[in-house]
Amino acid sequence: MKVVNQIREPINQEMELFEKKFYESMSSKVALLNRITYYIVNRKGKQMRPMFVFLTAKMLSEGEINERTYRGASVIELIHTATLVHDDVVDDSNKRRGFFSINALWKNKIAVLVGDYLLSKGLLLSIDNGDFDLLKIISVAVREMSEGELLQIEKARRLDITEEVYYEIIRQKTATLIAACCSLGACSVKPDSEEVETFRKFGELIGMAFQIKDDLFDYGSEQIGKPTGIDIKEQKMTLPLIHVLNKVGERDRKWLINSIKNHNKDKKRVKEVIGFVKSHGGLDYAVDKMLAFKTEALTLLESYPDSPYKSSLILMVNYVVERKK
């Protein structure tokens, strides 16, 4: 049994009902919009984010969830989908999960408008039902994600990222959304409880580990979703590289920065950079940091009684750091 199916098992019924509700939440009177949203729904990924919402909610409420939980999952998926559609425009990307992106098929103007539409649908789903506490969680996440992207763009120009700034970028860009999923799950069944903050932290830690794992793929030898060296070609500062840049001598540092700035399209040079980072302990350092985030996340679950939902969350945390793509 694939790990994702195993994780999903205790919430299979909820996920099936969620998919129906999610599709309904996107409906419009405009035929073109419905054609595009139908295309989006039929090319969905693993749907990890709604799974985090349902698993957290069910673990905290002994398996009992409510309509708010479904709305929380729909809101997060609507907002997440909106950001992906916009990201593909920003990155000028023609593919998403192996399929053509919205901007590739319908051009940028339509993609931006579809992203805006999905964002407003998510916000209205909360407002129309008076879920202002859920709306606040998701709005903070959107603000942080935008700030994280802009902080990365600002810093990438100078290549002077410290480890501290790197953590802030990935916390905002990646971890914020997973943190929002877990705190939405908690808030849907236990509003105004300490658990809302506990599970925000839990999701944030998983998100940090998730992003570092993505960084490591850039140096991998395994066949994964993206080819190696892509981050270097795009001048993205990843943890293995930052660590090595901060520990080598001035000469090597200059060579590394020059390679990334001026020779990032040279395959041979990119390969040399990957080799250099590996041989100077960049990967081992990043793996240690990733595992530390994982351990901290798992510690937050220890005080909760055993249940199928808790087991699935533990599986999910382990999957994040062990996945192959």
Short mmCIF file of C-alpha atoms in Angstrom, two decimals:
data_model
loop_
_atom_site.label_atom_id
_atom_site.label_comp_id
_atom_site.label_asym_id
_atom_site.label_seq_id
_atom_site.Cartn_x
_atom_site.Cartn_y
_atom_site.Cartn_z
CA MET A 1 0.00 0.00 0.00
CA LYS A 2 1.42 3.37 -0.99
CA VAL A 3 2.25 5.61 1.98
CA VAL A 4 -0.12 8.37 0.83
CA ASN A 5 -3.03 5.88 0.69
CA GLN A 6 -2.09 4.64 4.14
CA ILE A 7 -2.07 8.22 5.51
CA ARG A 8 -5.41 8.91 3.88
CA GLU A 9 -7.15 5.72 5.03
CA PRO A 10 -8.77 7.02 8.28
CA ILE A 11 -10.21 10.03 6.41
CA ASN A 12 -11.16 8.42 3.07
CA GLN A 13 -14.87 9.21 3.43
CA GLU A 14 -14.19 12.81 4.42
CA MET A 15 -11.81 13.29 1.49
CA GLU A 16 -14.38 11.96 -1.00
CA LEU A 17 -17.08 14.26 0.35
CA PHE A 18 -14.57 17.13 0.46
CA GLU A 19 -13.77 16.71 -3.26
CA LYS A 20 -17.44 17.13 -4.14
CA LYS A 21 -17.78 20.19 -1.88
CA PHE A 22 -14.54 21.66 -3.22
CA TYR A 23 -15.69 21.35 -6.83
CA GLU A 24 -19.05 22.91 -5.95
CA SER A 25 -17.30 25.80 -4.19
CA MET A 26 -15.62 26.76 -7.48
CA SER A 27 -18.75 26.86 -9.64
CA SER A 28 -19.54 29.96 -11.65
CA LYS A 29 -22.08 31.24 -14.19
CA VAL A 30 -19.25 31.77 -16.68
CA ALA A 31 -18.73 28.76 -18.96
CA LEU A 32 -15.04 29.53 -19.56
CA LEU A 33 -14.38 29.62 -15.81
CA ASN A 34 -16.15 26.30 -15.30
CA ARG A 35 -14.11 24.74 -18.08
CA ILE A 36 -10.88 25.90 -16.41
CA THR A 37 -11.89 24.86 -12.87
CA TYR A 38 -12.93 21.43 -14.22
CA TYR A 39 -9.45 21.15 -15.75
CA ILE A 40 -7.88 22.10 -12.37
CA VAL A 41 -9.95 19.62 -10.34
CA ASN A 42 -9.11 16.75 -12.66
CA ARG A 43 -5.37 17.35 -12.36
CA LYS A 44 -5.14 17.55 -8.59
CA GLY A 45 -2.04 16.42 -6.70
CA LYS A 46 -1.90 14.31 -3.54
CA GLN A 47 -4.08 16.86 -1.68
CA MET A 48 -1.82 16.86 1.37
CA ARG A 49 -3.21 20.16 2.62
CA PRO A 50 -6.85 19.10 3.10
CA MET A 51 -5.52 15.86 4.61
CA PHE A 52 -3.69 17.89 7.27
CA VAL A 53 -6.94 19.76 8.02
CA PHE A 54 -9.02 16.58 8.47
CA LEU A 55 -6.40 14.56 10.36
CA THR A 56 -5.76 17.39 12.83
CA ALA A 57 -9.48 18.05 13.37
CA LYS A 58 -10.34 14.36 13.83
CA MET A 59 -7.43 13.71 16.18
CA LEU A 60 -8.50 16.60 18.43
CA SER A 61 -12.21 15.76 18.47
CA GLU A 62 -12.17 11.97 18.78
CA GLY A 63 -13.17 11.54 15.15
CA GLU A 64 -16.08 14.01 15.13
CA ILE A 65 -15.87 16.81 12.58
CA ASN A 66 -18.34 19.41 11.31
CA GLU A 67 -19.16 21.58 8.30
CA ARG A 68 -16.56 24.12 9.45
CA THR A 69 -13.88 21.49 8.97
CA TYR A 70 -15.00 20.93 5.37
CA ARG A 71 -15.10 24.67 4.77
CA GLY A 72 -11.62 25.06 6.27
CA ALA A 73 -10.29 22.36 3.91
CA SER A 74 -12.02 23.96 0.91
CA VAL A 75 -10.73 27.43 1.75
CA ILE A 76 -7.15 26.25 2.05
CA GLU A 77 -7.38 24.33 -1.23
CA LEU A 78 -8.98 27.28 -3.06
CA ILE A 79 -6.30 29.67 -1.81
CA HIS A 80 -3.52 27.17 -2.48
CA THR A 81 -4.78 26.57 -6.03
CA ALA A 82 -5.01 30.34 -6.60
CA THR A 83 -1.38 30.78 -5.52
CA LEU A 84 -0.24 27.94 -7.82
CA VAL A 85 -2.03 29.48 -10.81
CA HIS A 86 -0.42 32.86 -10.04
CA ASP A 87 2.99 31.25 -9.39
CA ASP A 88 2.99 29.69 -12.86
CA VAL A 89 2.42 33.15 -14.36
CA VAL A 90 5.16 34.71 -12.19
CA ASP A 91 7.62 31.91 -13.04
CA ASP A 92 6.55 31.77 -16.70
CA SER A 93 6.05 28.05 -16.21
CA ASN A 94 4.26 25.96 -18.83
CA LYS A 95 3.87 22.76 -16.83
CA ARG A 96 2.34 21.88 -13.46
CA ARG A 97 2.54 18.26 -12.20
CA GLY A 98 3.33 17.08 -15.72
CA PHE A 99 0.27 18.78 -17.27
CA PHE A 100 0.04 22.10 -19.09
CA SER A 101 -0.40 25.01 -16.68
CA ILE A 102 -3.40 27.35 -16.94
CA ASN A 103 -1.27 30.16 -18.39
CA ALA A 104 0.16 27.80 -21.04
CA LEU A 105 -3.33 26.82 -22.23
CA TRP A 106 -5.30 30.04 -21.69
CA LYS A 107 -2.55 32.72 -21.53
CA ASN A 108 -1.45 34.93 -18.61
CA LYS A 109 -4.37 37.35 -18.52
CA ILE A 110 -6.93 34.57 -18.00
CA ALA A 111 -4.65 32.74 -15.52
CA VAL A 112 -4.33 35.86 -13.33
CA LEU A 113 -8.11 36.40 -13.39
CA VAL A 114 -8.78 32.74 -12.54
CA GLY A 115 -6.34 33.00 -9.61
CA ASP A 116 -8.16 36.13 -8.40
CA TYR A 117 -11.52 34.37 -8.77
CA LEU A 118 -10.38 31.35 -6.71
CA LEU A 119 -8.95 33.65 -4.03
CA SER A 120 -12.23 35.59 -3.74
CA LYS A 121 -14.24 32.33 -3.67
CA GLY A 122 -12.13 31.16 -0.74
CA LEU A 123 -12.61 34.40 1.17
CA LEU A 124 -16.38 34.47 0.51
CA LEU A 125 -16.82 30.86 1.61
CA SER A 126 -15.57 31.95 5.05
CA ILE A 127 -17.42 35.28 5.16
CA ASP A 128 -20.78 33.86 4.04
CA ASN A 129 -20.64 31.33 6.87
CA GLY A 130 -19.32 33.67 9.54
CA ASP A 131 -16.04 31.73 9.87
CA PHE A 132 -14.04 34.85 10.71
CA ASP A 133 -11.56 32.94 12.86
CA LEU A 134 -10.77 30.63 9.92
CA LEU A 135 -10.60 33.61 7.58
CA LYS A 136 -8.02 35.31 9.78
CA ILE A 137 -5.79 32.20 9.74
CA ILE A 138 -5.87 31.95 5.95
CA SER A 139 -5.46 35.72 5.37
CA VAL A 140 -2.32 35.79 7.54
CA ALA A 141 -0.98 32.84 5.50
CA VAL A 142 -1.55 34.65 2.17
CA ARG A 143 0.17 37.80 3.47
CA GLU A 144 3.17 35.80 4.72
CA MET A 145 3.50 33.81 1.50
CA SER A 146 3.60 37.02 -0.57
CA GLU A 147 6.18 38.56 1.78
CA GLY A 148 8.30 35.40 1.64
CA GLU A 149 8.35 35.40 -2.17
CA LEU A 150 9.32 39.08 -2.27
CA LEU A 151 11.97 38.65 0.43
CA GLN A 152 13.50 35.82 -1.60
CA ILE A 153 13.54 37.94 -4.78
CA GLU A 154 15.13 40.85 -2.90
CA LYS A 155 17.84 38.67 -1.33
CA ALA A 156 18.53 36.52 -4.40
CA ARG A 157 19.82 39.55 -6.28
CA ARG A 158 22.65 39.92 -3.80
CA LEU A 159 23.30 36.27 -2.89
CA ASP A 160 24.09 37.33 0.68
CA ILE A 161 21.52 35.21 2.46
CA THR A 162 22.35 34.18 6.00
CA GLU A 163 20.90 30.99 7.45
CA GLU A 164 18.57 33.09 9.59
CA VAL A 165 17.13 34.93 6.57
CA TYR A 166 16.82 31.62 4.69
CA TYR A 167 14.68 30.17 7.51
CA GLU A 168 12.50 33.27 7.46
CA ILE A 169 12.00 32.94 3.69
CA ILE A 170 11.02 29.27 3.81
CA ARG A 171 8.89 29.80 6.91
CA GLN A 172 6.86 32.42 5.05
CA LYS A 173 6.90 30.86 1.58
CA THR A 174 6.26 27.20 2.36
CA ALA A 175 5.73 26.50 6.05
CA THR A 176 3.00 29.14 6.53
CA LEU A 177 0.50 27.29 4.35
CA ILE A 178 0.99 23.92 6.08
CA ALA A 179 0.81 25.74 9.44
CA ALA A 180 -2.50 27.25 8.32
CA CYS A 181 -3.88 23.80 7.38
CA CYS A 182 -3.17 22.36 10.82
CA SER A 183 -4.40 25.39 12.76
CA LEU A 184 -7.56 25.52 10.56
CA GLY A 185 -8.22 21.87 11.41
CA ALA A 186 -7.79 22.62 15.13
CA CYS A 187 -9.82 25.84 14.98
CA SER A 188 -12.73 24.18 13.13
CA VAL A 189 -13.39 21.82 16.06
CA LYS A 190 -11.82 23.65 19.00
CA PRO A 191 -12.06 27.39 18.37
CA ASP A 192 -10.23 29.67 20.84
CA SER A 193 -8.27 26.75 22.30
CA GLU A 194 -4.51 26.43 22.86
CA GLU A 195 -4.52 23.70 20.24
CA VAL A 196 -4.96 26.27 17.45
CA GLU A 197 -1.49 27.67 18.20
CA THR A 198 0.06 24.25 19.01
CA PHE A 199 -0.97 22.90 15.62
CA ARG A 200 0.05 26.07 13.81
CA LYS A 201 3.53 25.41 15.21
CA PHE A 202 3.28 21.71 14.30
CA GLY A 203 2.44 22.56 10.68
CA GLU A 204 5.18 25.18 10.52
CA LEU A 205 7.82 22.66 11.62
CA ILE A 206 6.65 20.16 9.01
CA GLY A 207 6.73 22.90 6.36
CA MET A 208 10.34 23.78 7.26
CA ALA A 209 11.37 20.13 6.96
CA PHE A 210 9.43 19.84 3.68
CA GLN A 211 11.27 22.77 2.08
CA ILE A 212 14.72 21.59 3.18
CA LYS A 213 13.89 18.19 1.64
CA ASP A 214 13.08 20.02 -1.61
CA ASP A 215 16.45 21.80 -1.41
CA LEU A 216 18.20 18.45 -1.09
CA PHE A 217 16.58 17.17 -4.29
CA ASP A 218 18.62 19.75 -6.20
CA TYR A 219 21.74 17.78 -5.29
CA GLY A 220 20.23 14.30 -5.60
CA SER A 221 21.19 11.47 -7.85
CA GLU A 222 17.73 9.87 -7.75
CA GLN A 223 15.21 10.37 -10.55
CA ILE A 224 12.76 12.87 -9.12
CA GLY A 225 10.21 15.38 -10.30
CA LYS A 226 12.76 18.07 -11.08
CA PRO A 227 16.24 17.73 -12.58
CA THR A 228 19.25 18.45 -10.37
CA GLY A 229 20.93 21.84 -10.39
CA ILE A 230 17.71 23.72 -11.15
CA ASP A 231 17.95 25.89 -8.03
CA ILE A 232 21.54 26.80 -8.89
CA LYS A 233 20.53 27.71 -12.47
CA GLU A 234 17.79 29.92 -11.04
CA GLN A 235 20.19 31.45 -8.48
CA LYS A 236 18.05 30.19 -5.60
CA MET A 237 19.93 30.06 -2.32
CA THR A 238 19.30 26.70 -0.66
CA LEU A 239 20.44 25.53 2.78
CA PRO A 240 23.30 23.22 1.63
CA LEU A 241 24.76 26.09 -0.43
CA ILE A 242 24.28 28.75 2.28
CA HIS A 243 26.02 26.56 4.84
CA VAL A 244 29.02 25.94 2.60
CA LEU A 245 29.24 29.61 1.53
CA ASN A 246 29.41 30.63 5.18
CA LYS A 247 32.14 28.18 6.14
CA VAL A 248 34.66 28.18 3.26
CA GLY A 249 37.53 30.60 2.75
CA GLU A 250 37.30 33.82 0.74
CA ARG A 251 38.73 32.30 -2.47
CA ASP A 252 36.25 29.41 -2.58
CA ARG A 253 33.42 31.73 -1.62
CA LYS A 254 34.23 34.06 -4.52
CA TRP A 255 34.36 31.09 -6.92
CA LEU A 256 31.00 29.81 -5.70
CA ILE A 257 29.29 33.21 -5.97
CA ASN A 258 30.83 33.84 -9.39
CA SER A 259 29.67 30.38 -10.55
CA ILE A 260 26.09 31.02 -9.42
CA LYS A 261 25.93 34.58 -10.73
CA ASN A 262 27.72 34.26 -14.04
CA HIS A 263 28.00 30.58 -14.95
CA ASN A 264 24.68 29.15 -13.79
CA LYS A 265 23.77 28.00 -17.33
CA ASP A 266 27.07 26.14 -17.76
CA LYS A 267 26.23 22.47 -17.05
CA LYS A 268 29.82 21.54 -16.24
CA ARG A 269 30.20 24.43 -13.80
CA VAL A 270 26.85 23.64 -12.12
CA LYS A 271 28.01 20.05 -11.70
CA GLU A 272 31.25 21.32 -10.09
CA VAL A 273 29.23 23.48 -7.66
CA ILE A 274 27.05 20.48 -6.71
CA GLY A 275 30.20 18.38 -6.12
CA PHE A 276 31.80 21.15 -4.06
CA VAL A 277 28.72 21.59 -1.84
CA LYS A 278 28.52 17.82 -1.29
CA SER A 279 32.20 17.43 -0.43
CA HIS A 280 32.08 20.33 2.04
CA GLY A 281 29.29 18.84 4.14
CA GLY A 282 26.42 21.00 2.84
CA LEU A 283 24.06 18.06 2.37
CA ASP A 284 24.81 16.41 5.72
CA TYR A 285 24.23 19.72 7.48
CA ALA A 286 20.86 20.26 5.74
CA VAL A 287 19.74 16.68 6.50
CA ASP A 288 20.53 17.22 10.21
CA LYS A 289 18.50 20.44 10.26
CA MET A 290 15.59 18.78 8.45
CA LEU A 291 15.53 15.88 10.93
CA ALA A 292 15.64 18.32 13.87
CA PHE A 293 12.46 20.04 12.56
CA LYS A 294 10.84 16.62 12.10
CA THR A 295 11.68 15.53 15.66
CA GLU A 296 10.34 18.79 17.10
CA ALA A 297 7.07 18.33 15.18
CA LEU A 298 6.64 14.75 16.41
CA THR A 299 7.29 15.86 20.02
CA LEU A 300 4.18 18.08 19.83
CA LEU A 301 2.02 14.98 19.17
CA GLU A 302 3.32 12.96 22.12
CA SER A 303 0.80 14.17 24.69
CA TYR A 304 -2.23 13.19 22.57
CA PRO A 305 -3.85 9.74 22.95
CA ASP A 306 -3.17 7.17 20.25
CA SER A 307 -5.69 7.07 17.41
CA PRO A 308 -5.71 6.23 13.68
CA TYR A 309 -5.56 10.01 13.03
CA LYS A 310 -2.50 10.51 15.19
CA SER A 311 -0.82 7.52 13.48
CA SER A 312 -1.55 9.08 10.08
CA LEU A 313 -0.11 12.44 11.16
CA ILE A 314 3.06 10.68 12.33
CA LEU A 315 3.23 8.85 8.99
CA MET A 316 2.74 12.18 7.21
CA VAL A 317 5.61 13.82 9.09
CA ASN A 318 7.91 10.90 8.24
CA TYR A 319 6.73 10.89 4.62
CA VAL A 320 7.68 14.56 4.25
CA VAL A 321 11.35 13.82 4.97
CA GLU A 322 11.51 10.40 3.30
CA ARG A 323 9.65 11.11 0.05
CA LYS A 324 11.45 10.55 -3.24
CA LYS A 325 9.95 13.50 -5.15
#
